[in-house]
Every structure is written in C-alpha cells, then in structure tokens.
CSV table of C-alpha atoms and ligand atoms in Angstrom, one decimal:
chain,number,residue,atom,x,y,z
A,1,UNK,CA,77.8,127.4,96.4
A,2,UNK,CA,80.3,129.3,98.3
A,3,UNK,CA,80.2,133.3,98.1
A,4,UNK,CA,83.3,135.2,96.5
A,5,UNK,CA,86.0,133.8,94.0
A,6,UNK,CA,87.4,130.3,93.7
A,7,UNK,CA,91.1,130.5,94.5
A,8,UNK,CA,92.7,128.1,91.5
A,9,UNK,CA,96.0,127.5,92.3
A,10,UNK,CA,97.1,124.8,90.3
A,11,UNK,CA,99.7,125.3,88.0
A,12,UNK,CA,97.4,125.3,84.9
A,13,UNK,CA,94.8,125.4,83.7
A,14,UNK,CA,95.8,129.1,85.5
A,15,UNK,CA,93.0,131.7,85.9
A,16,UNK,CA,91.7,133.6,82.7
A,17,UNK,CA,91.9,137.2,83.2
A,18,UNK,CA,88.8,139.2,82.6
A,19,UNK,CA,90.3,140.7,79.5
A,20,UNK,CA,90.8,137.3,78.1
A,21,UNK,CA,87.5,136.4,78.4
A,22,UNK,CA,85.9,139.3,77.1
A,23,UNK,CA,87.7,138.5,74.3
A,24,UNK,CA,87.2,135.3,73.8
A,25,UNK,CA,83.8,136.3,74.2
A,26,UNK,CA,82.3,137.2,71.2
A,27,UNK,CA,80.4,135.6,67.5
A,28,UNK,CA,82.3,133.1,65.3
A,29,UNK,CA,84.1,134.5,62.2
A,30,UNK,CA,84.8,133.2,58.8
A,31,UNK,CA,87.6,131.4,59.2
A,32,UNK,CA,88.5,131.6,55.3
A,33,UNK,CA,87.8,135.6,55.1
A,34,UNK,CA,89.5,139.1,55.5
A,35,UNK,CA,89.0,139.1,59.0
A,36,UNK,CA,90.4,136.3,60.5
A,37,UNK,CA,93.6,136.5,57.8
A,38,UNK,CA,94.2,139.4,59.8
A,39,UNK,CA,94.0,137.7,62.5
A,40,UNK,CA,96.0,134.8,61.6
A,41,UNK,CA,98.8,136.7,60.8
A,42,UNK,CA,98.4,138.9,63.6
A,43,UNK,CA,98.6,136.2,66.2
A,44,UNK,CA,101.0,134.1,63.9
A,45,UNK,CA,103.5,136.6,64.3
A,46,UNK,CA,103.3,138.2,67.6
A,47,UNK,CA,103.7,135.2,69.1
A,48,UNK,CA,107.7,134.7,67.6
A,49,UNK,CA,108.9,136.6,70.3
A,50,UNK,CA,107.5,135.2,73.2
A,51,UNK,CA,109.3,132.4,71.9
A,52,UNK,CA,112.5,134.3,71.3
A,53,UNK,CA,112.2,133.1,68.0
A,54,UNK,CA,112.4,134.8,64.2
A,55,UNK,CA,111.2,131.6,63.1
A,56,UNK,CA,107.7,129.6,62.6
A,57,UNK,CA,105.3,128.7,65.2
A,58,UNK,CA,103.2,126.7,64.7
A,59,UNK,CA,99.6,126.8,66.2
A,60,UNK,CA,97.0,124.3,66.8
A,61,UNK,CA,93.6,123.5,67.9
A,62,UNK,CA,94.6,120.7,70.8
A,63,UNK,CA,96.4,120.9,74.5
A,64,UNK,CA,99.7,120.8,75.1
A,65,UNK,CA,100.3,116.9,74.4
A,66,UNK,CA,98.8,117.2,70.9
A,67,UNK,CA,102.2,119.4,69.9
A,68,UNK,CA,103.8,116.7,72.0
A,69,UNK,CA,103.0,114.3,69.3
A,70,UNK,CA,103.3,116.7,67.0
A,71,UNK,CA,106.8,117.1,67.2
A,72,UNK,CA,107.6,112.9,67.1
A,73,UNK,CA,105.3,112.7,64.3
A,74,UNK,CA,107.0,115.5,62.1
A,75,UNK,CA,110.6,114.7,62.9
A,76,UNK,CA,111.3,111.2,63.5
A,77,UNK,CA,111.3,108.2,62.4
A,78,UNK,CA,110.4,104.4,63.8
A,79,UNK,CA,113.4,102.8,65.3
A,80,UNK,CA,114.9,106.3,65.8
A,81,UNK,CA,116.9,106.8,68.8
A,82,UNK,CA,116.1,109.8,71.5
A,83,UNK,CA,117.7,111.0,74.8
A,84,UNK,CA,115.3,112.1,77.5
A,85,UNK,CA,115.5,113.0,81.3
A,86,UNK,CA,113.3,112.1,84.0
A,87,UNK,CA,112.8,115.0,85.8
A,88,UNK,CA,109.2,114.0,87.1
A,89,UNK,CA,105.8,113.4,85.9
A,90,UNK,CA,105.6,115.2,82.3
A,91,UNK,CA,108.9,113.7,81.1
A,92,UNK,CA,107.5,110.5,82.1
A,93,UNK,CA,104.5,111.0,79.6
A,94,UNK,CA,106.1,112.8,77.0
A,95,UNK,CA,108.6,109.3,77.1
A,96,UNK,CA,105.7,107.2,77.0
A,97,UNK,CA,104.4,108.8,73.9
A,98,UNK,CA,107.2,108.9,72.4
A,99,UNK,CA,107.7,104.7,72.6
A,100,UNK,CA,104.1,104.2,71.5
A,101,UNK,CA,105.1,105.6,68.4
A,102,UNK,CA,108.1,103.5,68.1
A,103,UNK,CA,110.9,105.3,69.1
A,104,UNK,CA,113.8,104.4,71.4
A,105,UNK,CA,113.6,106.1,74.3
A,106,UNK,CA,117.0,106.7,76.4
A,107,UNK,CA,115.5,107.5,79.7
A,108,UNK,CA,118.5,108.8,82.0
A,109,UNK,CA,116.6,108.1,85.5
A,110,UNK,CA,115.6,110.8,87.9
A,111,UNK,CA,114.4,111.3,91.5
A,112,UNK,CA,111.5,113.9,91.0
A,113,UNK,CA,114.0,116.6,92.6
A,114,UNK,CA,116.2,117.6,90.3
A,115,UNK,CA,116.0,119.4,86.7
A,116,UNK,CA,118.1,117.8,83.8
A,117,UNK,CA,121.2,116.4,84.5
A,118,UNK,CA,123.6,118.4,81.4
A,119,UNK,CA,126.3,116.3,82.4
A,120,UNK,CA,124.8,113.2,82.5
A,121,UNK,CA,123.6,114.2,78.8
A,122,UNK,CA,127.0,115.0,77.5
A,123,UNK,CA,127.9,112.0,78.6
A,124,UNK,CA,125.3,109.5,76.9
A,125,UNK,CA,125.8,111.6,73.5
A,126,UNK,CA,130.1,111.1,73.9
A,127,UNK,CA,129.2,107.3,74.1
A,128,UNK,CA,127.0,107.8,71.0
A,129,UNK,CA,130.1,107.8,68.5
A,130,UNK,CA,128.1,105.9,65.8
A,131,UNK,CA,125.2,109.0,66.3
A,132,UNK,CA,122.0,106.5,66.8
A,133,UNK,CA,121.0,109.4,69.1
A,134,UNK,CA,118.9,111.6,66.8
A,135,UNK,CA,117.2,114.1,69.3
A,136,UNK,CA,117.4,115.1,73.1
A,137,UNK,CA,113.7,115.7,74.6
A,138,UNK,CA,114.0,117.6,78.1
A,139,UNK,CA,111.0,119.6,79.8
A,140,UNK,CA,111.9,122.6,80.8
A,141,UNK,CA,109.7,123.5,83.7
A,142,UNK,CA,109.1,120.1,85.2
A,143,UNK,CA,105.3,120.9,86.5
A,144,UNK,CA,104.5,117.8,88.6
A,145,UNK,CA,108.3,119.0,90.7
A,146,UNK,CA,108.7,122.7,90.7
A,147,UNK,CA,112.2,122.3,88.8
A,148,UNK,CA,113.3,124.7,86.1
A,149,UNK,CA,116.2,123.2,84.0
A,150,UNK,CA,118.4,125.0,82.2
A,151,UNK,CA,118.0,124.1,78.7
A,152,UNK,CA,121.2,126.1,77.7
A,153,UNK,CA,123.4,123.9,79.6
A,154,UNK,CA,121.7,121.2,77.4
A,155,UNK,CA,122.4,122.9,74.5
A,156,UNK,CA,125.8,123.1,75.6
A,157,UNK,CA,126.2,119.5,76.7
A,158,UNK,CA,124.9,118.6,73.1
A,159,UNK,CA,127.5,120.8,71.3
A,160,UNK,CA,130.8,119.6,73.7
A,161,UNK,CA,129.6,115.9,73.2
A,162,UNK,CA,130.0,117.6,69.1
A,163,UNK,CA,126.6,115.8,68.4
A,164,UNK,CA,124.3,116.4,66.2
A,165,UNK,CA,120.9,115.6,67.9
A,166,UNK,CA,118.3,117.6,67.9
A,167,UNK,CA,117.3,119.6,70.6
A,168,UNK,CA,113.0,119.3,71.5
A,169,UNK,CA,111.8,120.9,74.5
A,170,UNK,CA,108.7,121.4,76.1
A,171,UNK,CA,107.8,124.4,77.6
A,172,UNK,CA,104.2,123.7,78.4
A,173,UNK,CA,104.0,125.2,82.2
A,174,UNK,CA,107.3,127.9,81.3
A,175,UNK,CA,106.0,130.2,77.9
A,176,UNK,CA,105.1,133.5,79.1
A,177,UNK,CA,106.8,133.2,82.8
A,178,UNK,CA,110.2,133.1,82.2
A,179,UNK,CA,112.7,133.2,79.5
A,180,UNK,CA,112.5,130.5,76.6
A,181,UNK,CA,114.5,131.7,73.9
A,182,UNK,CA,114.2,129.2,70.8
A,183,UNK,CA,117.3,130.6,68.6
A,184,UNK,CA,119.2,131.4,71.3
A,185,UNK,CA,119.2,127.7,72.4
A,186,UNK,CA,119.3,126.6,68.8
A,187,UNK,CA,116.4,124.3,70.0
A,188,UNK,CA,114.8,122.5,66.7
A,189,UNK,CA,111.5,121.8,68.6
A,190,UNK,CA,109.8,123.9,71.6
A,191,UNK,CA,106.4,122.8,72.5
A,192,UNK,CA,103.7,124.9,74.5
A,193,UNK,CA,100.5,125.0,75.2
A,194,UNK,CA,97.8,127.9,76.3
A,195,UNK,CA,96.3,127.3,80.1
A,196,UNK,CA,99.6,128.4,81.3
A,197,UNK,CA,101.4,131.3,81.6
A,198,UNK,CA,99.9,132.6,78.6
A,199,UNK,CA,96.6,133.3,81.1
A,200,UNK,CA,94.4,131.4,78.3
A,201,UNK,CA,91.7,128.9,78.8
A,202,UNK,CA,93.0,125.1,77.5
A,203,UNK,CA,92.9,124.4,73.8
A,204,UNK,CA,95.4,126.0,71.9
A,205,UNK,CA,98.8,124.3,71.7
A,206,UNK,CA,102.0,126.2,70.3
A,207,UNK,CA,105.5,124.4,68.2
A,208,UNK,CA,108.3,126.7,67.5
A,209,UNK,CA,110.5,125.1,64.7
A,210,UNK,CA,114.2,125.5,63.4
A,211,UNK,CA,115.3,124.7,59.9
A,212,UNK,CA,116.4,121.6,61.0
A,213,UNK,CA,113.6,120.4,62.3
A,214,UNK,CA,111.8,121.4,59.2
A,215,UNK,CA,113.9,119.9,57.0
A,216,UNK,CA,113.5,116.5,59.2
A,217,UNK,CA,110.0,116.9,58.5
A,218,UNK,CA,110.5,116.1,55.1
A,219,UNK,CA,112.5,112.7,55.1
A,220,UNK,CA,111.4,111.1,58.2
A,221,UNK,CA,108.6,108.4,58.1
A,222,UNK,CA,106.3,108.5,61.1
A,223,UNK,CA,102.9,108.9,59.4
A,224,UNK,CA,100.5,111.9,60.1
A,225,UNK,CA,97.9,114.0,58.5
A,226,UNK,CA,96.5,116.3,60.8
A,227,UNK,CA,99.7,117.1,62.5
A,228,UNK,CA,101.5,117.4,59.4
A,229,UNK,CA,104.0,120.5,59.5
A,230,UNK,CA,104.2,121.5,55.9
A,231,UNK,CA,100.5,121.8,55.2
A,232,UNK,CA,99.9,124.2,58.7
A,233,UNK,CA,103.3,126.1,57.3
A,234,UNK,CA,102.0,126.8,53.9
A,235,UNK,CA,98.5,127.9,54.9
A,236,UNK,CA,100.0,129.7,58.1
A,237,UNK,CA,101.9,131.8,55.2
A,238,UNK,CA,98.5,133.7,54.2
A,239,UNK,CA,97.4,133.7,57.3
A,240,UNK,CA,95.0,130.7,57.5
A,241,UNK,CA,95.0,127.0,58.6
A,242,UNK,CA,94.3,123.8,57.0
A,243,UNK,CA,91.1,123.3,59.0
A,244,UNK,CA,89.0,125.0,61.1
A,245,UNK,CA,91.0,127.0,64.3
A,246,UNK,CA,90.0,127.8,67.7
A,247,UNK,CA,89.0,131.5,66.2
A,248,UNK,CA,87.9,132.0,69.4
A,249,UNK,CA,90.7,131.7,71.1
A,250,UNK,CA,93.3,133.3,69.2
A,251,UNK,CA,90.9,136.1,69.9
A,252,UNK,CA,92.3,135.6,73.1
A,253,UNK,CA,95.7,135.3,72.5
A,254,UNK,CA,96.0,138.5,70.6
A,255,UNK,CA,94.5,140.0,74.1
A,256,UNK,CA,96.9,137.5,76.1
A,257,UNK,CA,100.4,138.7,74.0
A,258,UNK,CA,98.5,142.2,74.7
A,259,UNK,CA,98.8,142.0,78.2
A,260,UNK,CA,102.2,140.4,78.3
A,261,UNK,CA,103.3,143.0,76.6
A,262,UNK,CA,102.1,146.3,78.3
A,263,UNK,CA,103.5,144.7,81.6
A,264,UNK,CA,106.4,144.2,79.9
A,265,UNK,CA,108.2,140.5,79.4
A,266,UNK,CA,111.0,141.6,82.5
A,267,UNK,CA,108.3,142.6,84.6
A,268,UNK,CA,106.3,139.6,84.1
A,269,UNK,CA,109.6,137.3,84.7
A,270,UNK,CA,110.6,138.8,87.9
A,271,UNK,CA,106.9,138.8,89.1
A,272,UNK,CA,107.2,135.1,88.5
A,273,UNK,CA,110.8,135.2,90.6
A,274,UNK,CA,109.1,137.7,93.2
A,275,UNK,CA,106.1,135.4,93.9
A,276,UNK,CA,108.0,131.5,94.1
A,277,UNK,CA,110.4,133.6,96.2
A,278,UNK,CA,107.7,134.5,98.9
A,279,UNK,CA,106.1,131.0,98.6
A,280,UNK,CA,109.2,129.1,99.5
A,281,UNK,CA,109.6,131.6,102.4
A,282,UNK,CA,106.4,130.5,103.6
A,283,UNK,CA,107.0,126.6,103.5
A,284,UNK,CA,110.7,127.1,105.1
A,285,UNK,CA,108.6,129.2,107.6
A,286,UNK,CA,106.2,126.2,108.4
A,287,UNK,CA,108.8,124.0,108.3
A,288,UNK,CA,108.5,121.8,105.6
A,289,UNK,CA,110.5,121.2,102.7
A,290,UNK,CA,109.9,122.1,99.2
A,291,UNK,CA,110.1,118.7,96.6
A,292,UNK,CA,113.3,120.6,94.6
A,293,UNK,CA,116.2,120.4,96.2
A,294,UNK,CA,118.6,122.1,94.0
A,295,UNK,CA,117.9,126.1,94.3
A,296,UNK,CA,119.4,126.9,91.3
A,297,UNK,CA,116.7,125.3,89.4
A,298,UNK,CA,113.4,126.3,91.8
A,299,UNK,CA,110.7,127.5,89.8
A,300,UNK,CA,109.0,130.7,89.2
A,301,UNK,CA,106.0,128.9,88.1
A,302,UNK,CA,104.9,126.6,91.1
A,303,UNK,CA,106.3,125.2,94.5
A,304,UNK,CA,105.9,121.2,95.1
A,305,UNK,CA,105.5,120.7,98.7
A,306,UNK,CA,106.4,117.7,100.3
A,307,UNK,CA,104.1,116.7,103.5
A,308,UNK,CA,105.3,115.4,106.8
A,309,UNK,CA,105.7,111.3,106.5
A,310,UNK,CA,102.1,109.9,107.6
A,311,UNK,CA,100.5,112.7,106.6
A,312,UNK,CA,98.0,112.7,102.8
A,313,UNK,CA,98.5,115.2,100.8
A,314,UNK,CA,95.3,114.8,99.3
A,315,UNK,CA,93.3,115.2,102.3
A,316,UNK,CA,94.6,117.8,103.4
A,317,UNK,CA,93.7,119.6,99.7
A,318,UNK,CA,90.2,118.7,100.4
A,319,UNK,CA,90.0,120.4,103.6
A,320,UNK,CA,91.2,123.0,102.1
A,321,UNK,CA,88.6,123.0,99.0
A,322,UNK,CA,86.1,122.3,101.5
A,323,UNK,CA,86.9,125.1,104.0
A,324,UNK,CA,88.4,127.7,102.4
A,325,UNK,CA,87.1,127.3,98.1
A,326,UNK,CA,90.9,127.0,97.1
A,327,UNK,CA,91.9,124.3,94.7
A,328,UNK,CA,96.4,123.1,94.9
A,329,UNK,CA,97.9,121.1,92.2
A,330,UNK,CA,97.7,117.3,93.4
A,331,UNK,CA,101.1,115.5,93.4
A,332,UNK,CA,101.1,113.5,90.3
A,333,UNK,CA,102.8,109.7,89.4
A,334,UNK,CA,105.6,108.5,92.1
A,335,UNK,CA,104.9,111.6,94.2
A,336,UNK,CA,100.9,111.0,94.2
A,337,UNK,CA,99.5,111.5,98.0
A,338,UNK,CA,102.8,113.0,98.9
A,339,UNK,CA,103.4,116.4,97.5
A,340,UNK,CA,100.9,119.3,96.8
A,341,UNK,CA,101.7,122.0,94.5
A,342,UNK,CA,100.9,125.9,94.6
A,343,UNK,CA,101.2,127.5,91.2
A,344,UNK,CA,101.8,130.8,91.5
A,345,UNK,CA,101.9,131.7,87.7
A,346,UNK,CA,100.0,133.7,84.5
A,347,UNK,CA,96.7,136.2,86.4
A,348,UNK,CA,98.5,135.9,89.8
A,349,UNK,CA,99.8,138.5,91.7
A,350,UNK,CA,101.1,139.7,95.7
A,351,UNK,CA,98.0,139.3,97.0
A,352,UNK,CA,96.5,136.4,94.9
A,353,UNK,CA,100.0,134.4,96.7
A,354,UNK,CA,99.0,135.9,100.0
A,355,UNK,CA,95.2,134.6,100.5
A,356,UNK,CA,96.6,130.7,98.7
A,357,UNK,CA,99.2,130.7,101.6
A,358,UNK,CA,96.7,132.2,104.4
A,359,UNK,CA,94.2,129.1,103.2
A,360,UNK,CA,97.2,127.0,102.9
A,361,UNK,CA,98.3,127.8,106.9
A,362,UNK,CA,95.1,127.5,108.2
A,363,UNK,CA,94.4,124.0,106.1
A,364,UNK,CA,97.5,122.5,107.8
A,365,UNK,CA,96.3,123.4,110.9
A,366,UNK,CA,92.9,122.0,110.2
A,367,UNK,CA,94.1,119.2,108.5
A,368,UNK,CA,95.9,118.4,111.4
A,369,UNK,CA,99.7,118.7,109.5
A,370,UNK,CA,101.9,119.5,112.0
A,371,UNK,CA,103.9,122.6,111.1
A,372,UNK,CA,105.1,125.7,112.5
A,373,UNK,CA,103.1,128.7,112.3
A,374,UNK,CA,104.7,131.7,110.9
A,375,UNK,CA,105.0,130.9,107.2
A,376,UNK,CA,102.5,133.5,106.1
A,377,UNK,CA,104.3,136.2,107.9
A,378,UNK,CA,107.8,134.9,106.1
A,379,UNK,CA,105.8,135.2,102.8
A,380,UNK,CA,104.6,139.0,103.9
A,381,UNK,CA,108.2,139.8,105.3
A,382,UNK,CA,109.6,138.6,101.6
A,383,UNK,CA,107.4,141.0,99.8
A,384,UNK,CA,108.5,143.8,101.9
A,385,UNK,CA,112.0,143.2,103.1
A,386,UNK,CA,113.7,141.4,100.0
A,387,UNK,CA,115.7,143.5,97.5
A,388,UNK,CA,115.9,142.3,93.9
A,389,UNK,CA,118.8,140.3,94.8
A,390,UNK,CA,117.5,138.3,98.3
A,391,UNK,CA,114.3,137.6,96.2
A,392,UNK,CA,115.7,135.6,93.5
A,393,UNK,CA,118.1,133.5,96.1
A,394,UNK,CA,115.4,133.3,98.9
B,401,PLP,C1,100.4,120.8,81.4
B,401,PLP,C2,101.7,120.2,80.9
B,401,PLP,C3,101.7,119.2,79.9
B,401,PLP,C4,100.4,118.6,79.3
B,401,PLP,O1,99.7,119.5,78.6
B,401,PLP,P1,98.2,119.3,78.2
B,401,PLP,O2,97.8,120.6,77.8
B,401,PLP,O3,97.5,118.8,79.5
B,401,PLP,O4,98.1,118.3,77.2
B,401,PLP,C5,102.9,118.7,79.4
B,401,PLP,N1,104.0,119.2,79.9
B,401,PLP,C6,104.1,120.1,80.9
B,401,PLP,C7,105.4,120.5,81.4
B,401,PLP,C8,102.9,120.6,81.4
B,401,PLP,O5,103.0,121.5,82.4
C-alpha cells in the first residue's frame, strides 16, 4: 500500500466527501416509520430544484442505467419509434437498451467529438410528418467524450420541427455541476444517477417526470413491476417507497443537497467552468488535443484527451497508477486505448486539479508520451491570471 490519498479522477464514481460518509455512516432505520417519512419527504423534495423542477422525482435503489430503463419501460411502447444522437459511448448504451426492449432506435451517427447535432434533429422530426417519432433521447454530458450538449437547442429543434416527441435526457455525469433545468426544457424524462456530481457513493438513481410523461405511463405497454412509475409516485406521496430504499444513502443525499447548497448552486457551476478551464490549459500547454472539438460544448465535468498516434492510452494510466496512486477515466468503446479522461467534477477543487495534472505531466514523461512540458504551469497561470470571462472561453 502506498502512503497518502488515492487521487480518483475518473469522472464518477467521484470522491465522497467526508461529510457524506459520516452520514452515510450510521444504523439502519425503519423504513415504514416516523423517521424515515421524514426523511423521504425531506430528500423527495429537496432534490426538485437541483433538477429545476416543481415536479416529481423519482428515486431509486439502482445506478444510473436502472432509471435508464426506467424511463423506456414507463413511457413507451414495443414498435415505438425514438430519435437518439451518438455523441459517444453512453448514447451508444442507452440506444442499445433501448432496442432490446423493442423500440426503434433512430441513431443520427456521430464522431465521439461533438455534442448533439439540434439541426440534424429538427431535421429527422420535419421528415416525420406522419409522427412515428414518439420521443428524442440525447445525453447531456457525453462522459466517455467531454461534450456538454445543449439540450435547449433540442428542445427548440423539437418545437420548430412542431413535433410532439417527447423529450428524455440523461443527465447522469451533469446533475449537480451545471445547469439542468427540467421545466425550463420542458423535458418529459431526465435521468440521473448519484456517484457524480452529487459527491455520493454509486446506488441511488434519480427520474424527473413531466405530466406528459406521466400520463404516457399509463397507456403504453412495455411491461414492468419494479420500475413501475405510479406505484413509487403514490408511496413517494407519504413519504415512503414501495420496497425497501437505500436508507442509507439518502442519509447521504440530504448531506449531499446540504453541501450543494451552502456553496451555493452558481458557485458550484462556475467551480466546474473554473477547473475544465485550467485542465484544457494544461493539455493545449503539453500539446495535445483535447477529444471535443467544438468549444462551445467542452465540459465542466471532465476533459477526454486524445494521445499522440502510436502511443496507449492505457499504459500510460498504469504508469501513472503505479507511480504516482492516481486513477484517469479509461477511453471507452471506439475511443478505447486512445483517449484518457480527467474528471474534474463533485469533491474536487484548485488544488485537487493541480496534483491530477502534476501526476498527469510527469506520467507522460515517464510513459514516454512525447509532449511539451509546461502544461502544469498553463493550468497554474489559468487559476491566477484568468478573469471570469477568459476562464469560461479558455
Ligand atoms: C455513468 C453514466 C451512465 C451509467 O450510469 P451507471 O450508474 O453506471 O449505470 C450513463 N450515462 C452517463 C452520461 C454516465 O456518465
């Protein structure tokens, strides 16, 4: 065992604070008594906002693809038609879940550097003039790339195309780092999930839902039970669930809304901005190029880094694990072997940035990756140099 702490910098499972886990901590509780009821509608509400939402969310007991399912399950129905993007690795799975339960998958093509294409949206939905199309499924924060997509361009592609799909989006790797705003997208379906940027350890996985998608839930024909909408809403309404929750951890999601809260939502955003801003200093200071290409839609969250041709990404994160105790996100699908990734989201902060791009300099230079030196210093020089305004285009 190595001495000191290991530097996880993947983007998610993110580190749990030390609050969170002293409040995870603790005995088991009734989970049909006065306490947790509390609880449940404690956490049941508190979360709305987070989702810029007024409306339901629903909570359960399963990572972030059991909502994923979730939302096909509850709103659709075999044979049903659905738009999706290929932005990278996640929209790849959430398509392939999608057409193992029967549905139609649409799957405008991507290169893995790019967020959503609106255009390209409005476009397939004009086509649609018989409406076949019955939802639009887009990730928001594509985590195997580094690309943020703007979901209200989406929403704005759906209503010039005068559609009436549904709008599902999953905002696994994005909740509790930057904006997601549910109503003001008029999104029927947001998906989440807790090892993100709500600081939380994996298990917990979060749906917002809109009328619409509510009242879907109640003619389509995709079977489920334990997923099943209208039980978790009526039981959610006292405060309780249909079966047993993670009590545990929506122990620590009280503590985790807690936190986000006395930093302040704008605080915690523009830590985000603050942090990708430094780390794409430092890779344009070693010379290498970061896997999104459009700047408009970098990250906050994580940066993909693409390695010199001939060069492994995955050796060069095990000489870094081996040397220096940090762990990078490993590129995932087409990218695998090609692209590491440093998340820079939830429990991270200046300094936290500053010793994963110290290890992540002196890894190139053991790993033998040729690169300039200098991208550590860029990083430093972006802290201290940038105003608001130079941070967020940096
Ligand atoms: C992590 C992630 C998922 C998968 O969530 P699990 O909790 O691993 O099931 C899906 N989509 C995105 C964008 C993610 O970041």
């Amino acid at each position: 065992m190595t001495s000191g702490q290991h530097f996880l910098q993947i983007p998610g499972p993110s580190p749990v604070p030390e609050r969170i886990q002293r409040a995870i901590d603790r005995q088991v509780i009734d989970h049909r008594g006065p306490e947790f009821q509390k609880l449940g509608h404690e956490v049941l509400e508190s979360i709305k906002p987070l989702f810029g939402t007024t409306g339901p969310v629903i909570i359960y007991p399963a990572s972030g693809t059991g909502a994923w399912e979730a939302a096909i399950v509850n709103t659709l129905s075999p044979g049903d038609h659905v738009l999706m993007a290929e932005t990278g690795q996640f929209a790849t799975l959430w398509q392939k879940l999608a057409s193992r339960w029967g549905i139609e998958v649409d799957f405008i093509p991507g290169d893995w550097r790019h967020g959503v294409d609106a255009a390209a949206i409005e476009t397939r939905l004009a086509e649609d003039k018989a409406h076949k199309i019955t939802a639009v499924m887009v990730v928001h924060n594509e985590t195997s790339t580094g690309c943020l997509s703007d979901i209200a361009a989406v929403r704005k592609a759906i209503d010039s195309a005068k559609h009436p799909a549904m709008l599902m989006v999953d905002t696994i790797s994005s909740l509790g780092s930057t904006p997601v705003t549910r109503d003001a997208w008029n999104a029927d379906v947001i998906v989440s999930g807790s090892q993100k940027g709500l600081m939380l350890p994996p298990g917990l996985s979060f749906t917002a839902v809109s009328d619409r998608a509510i009242a879907a839930s109640k003619t389509n024909t995709l079977p489920r039970s334990y997923w099943d909408w209208q039980e978790m809403i009526a039981f959610n309404a006292k405060g309780f669930f249909p079966y047993t929750p993670a009590s545990t951890l929506l122990y620590g999601l009280k503590e985790a809304i807690a936190m986000l809260n006395e930093e302040g939502l704008e605080n915690v955003f523009a830590r985000h901005l603050r942090l990708a801003a430094a780390c794409r200093a430092a890779v344009k200071g070693w010379g290498l190029d970061v896997l999104c290409v459009d700047p408009k839609v970098y990250s906050p969250i994580l940066t993909g880094i693409l390695m010199p041709a001939g060069h492994d990404a995955d050796n060069f994160r095990k000489v870094a694990l081996e040397n220096f105790n940090i762990s990078y996100g490993a590129g995932l699908g087409k990218v695998a072997g090609k692209v590491f990734r440093i998340g820079h989201l939830g429990d991270c902060n200046e300094l936290t940035l500053m010793a994963a791009l110290c290890a992540t300099e002196m890894s190139l230079k053991l790993a033998g990756v040729p690169h300039k030196a200098g991208g550590v210093a860029a990083a430093m020089t972006s802290f201290t140099d940038g105003n608001e305004k130079q941070r967020l285009s940096a």
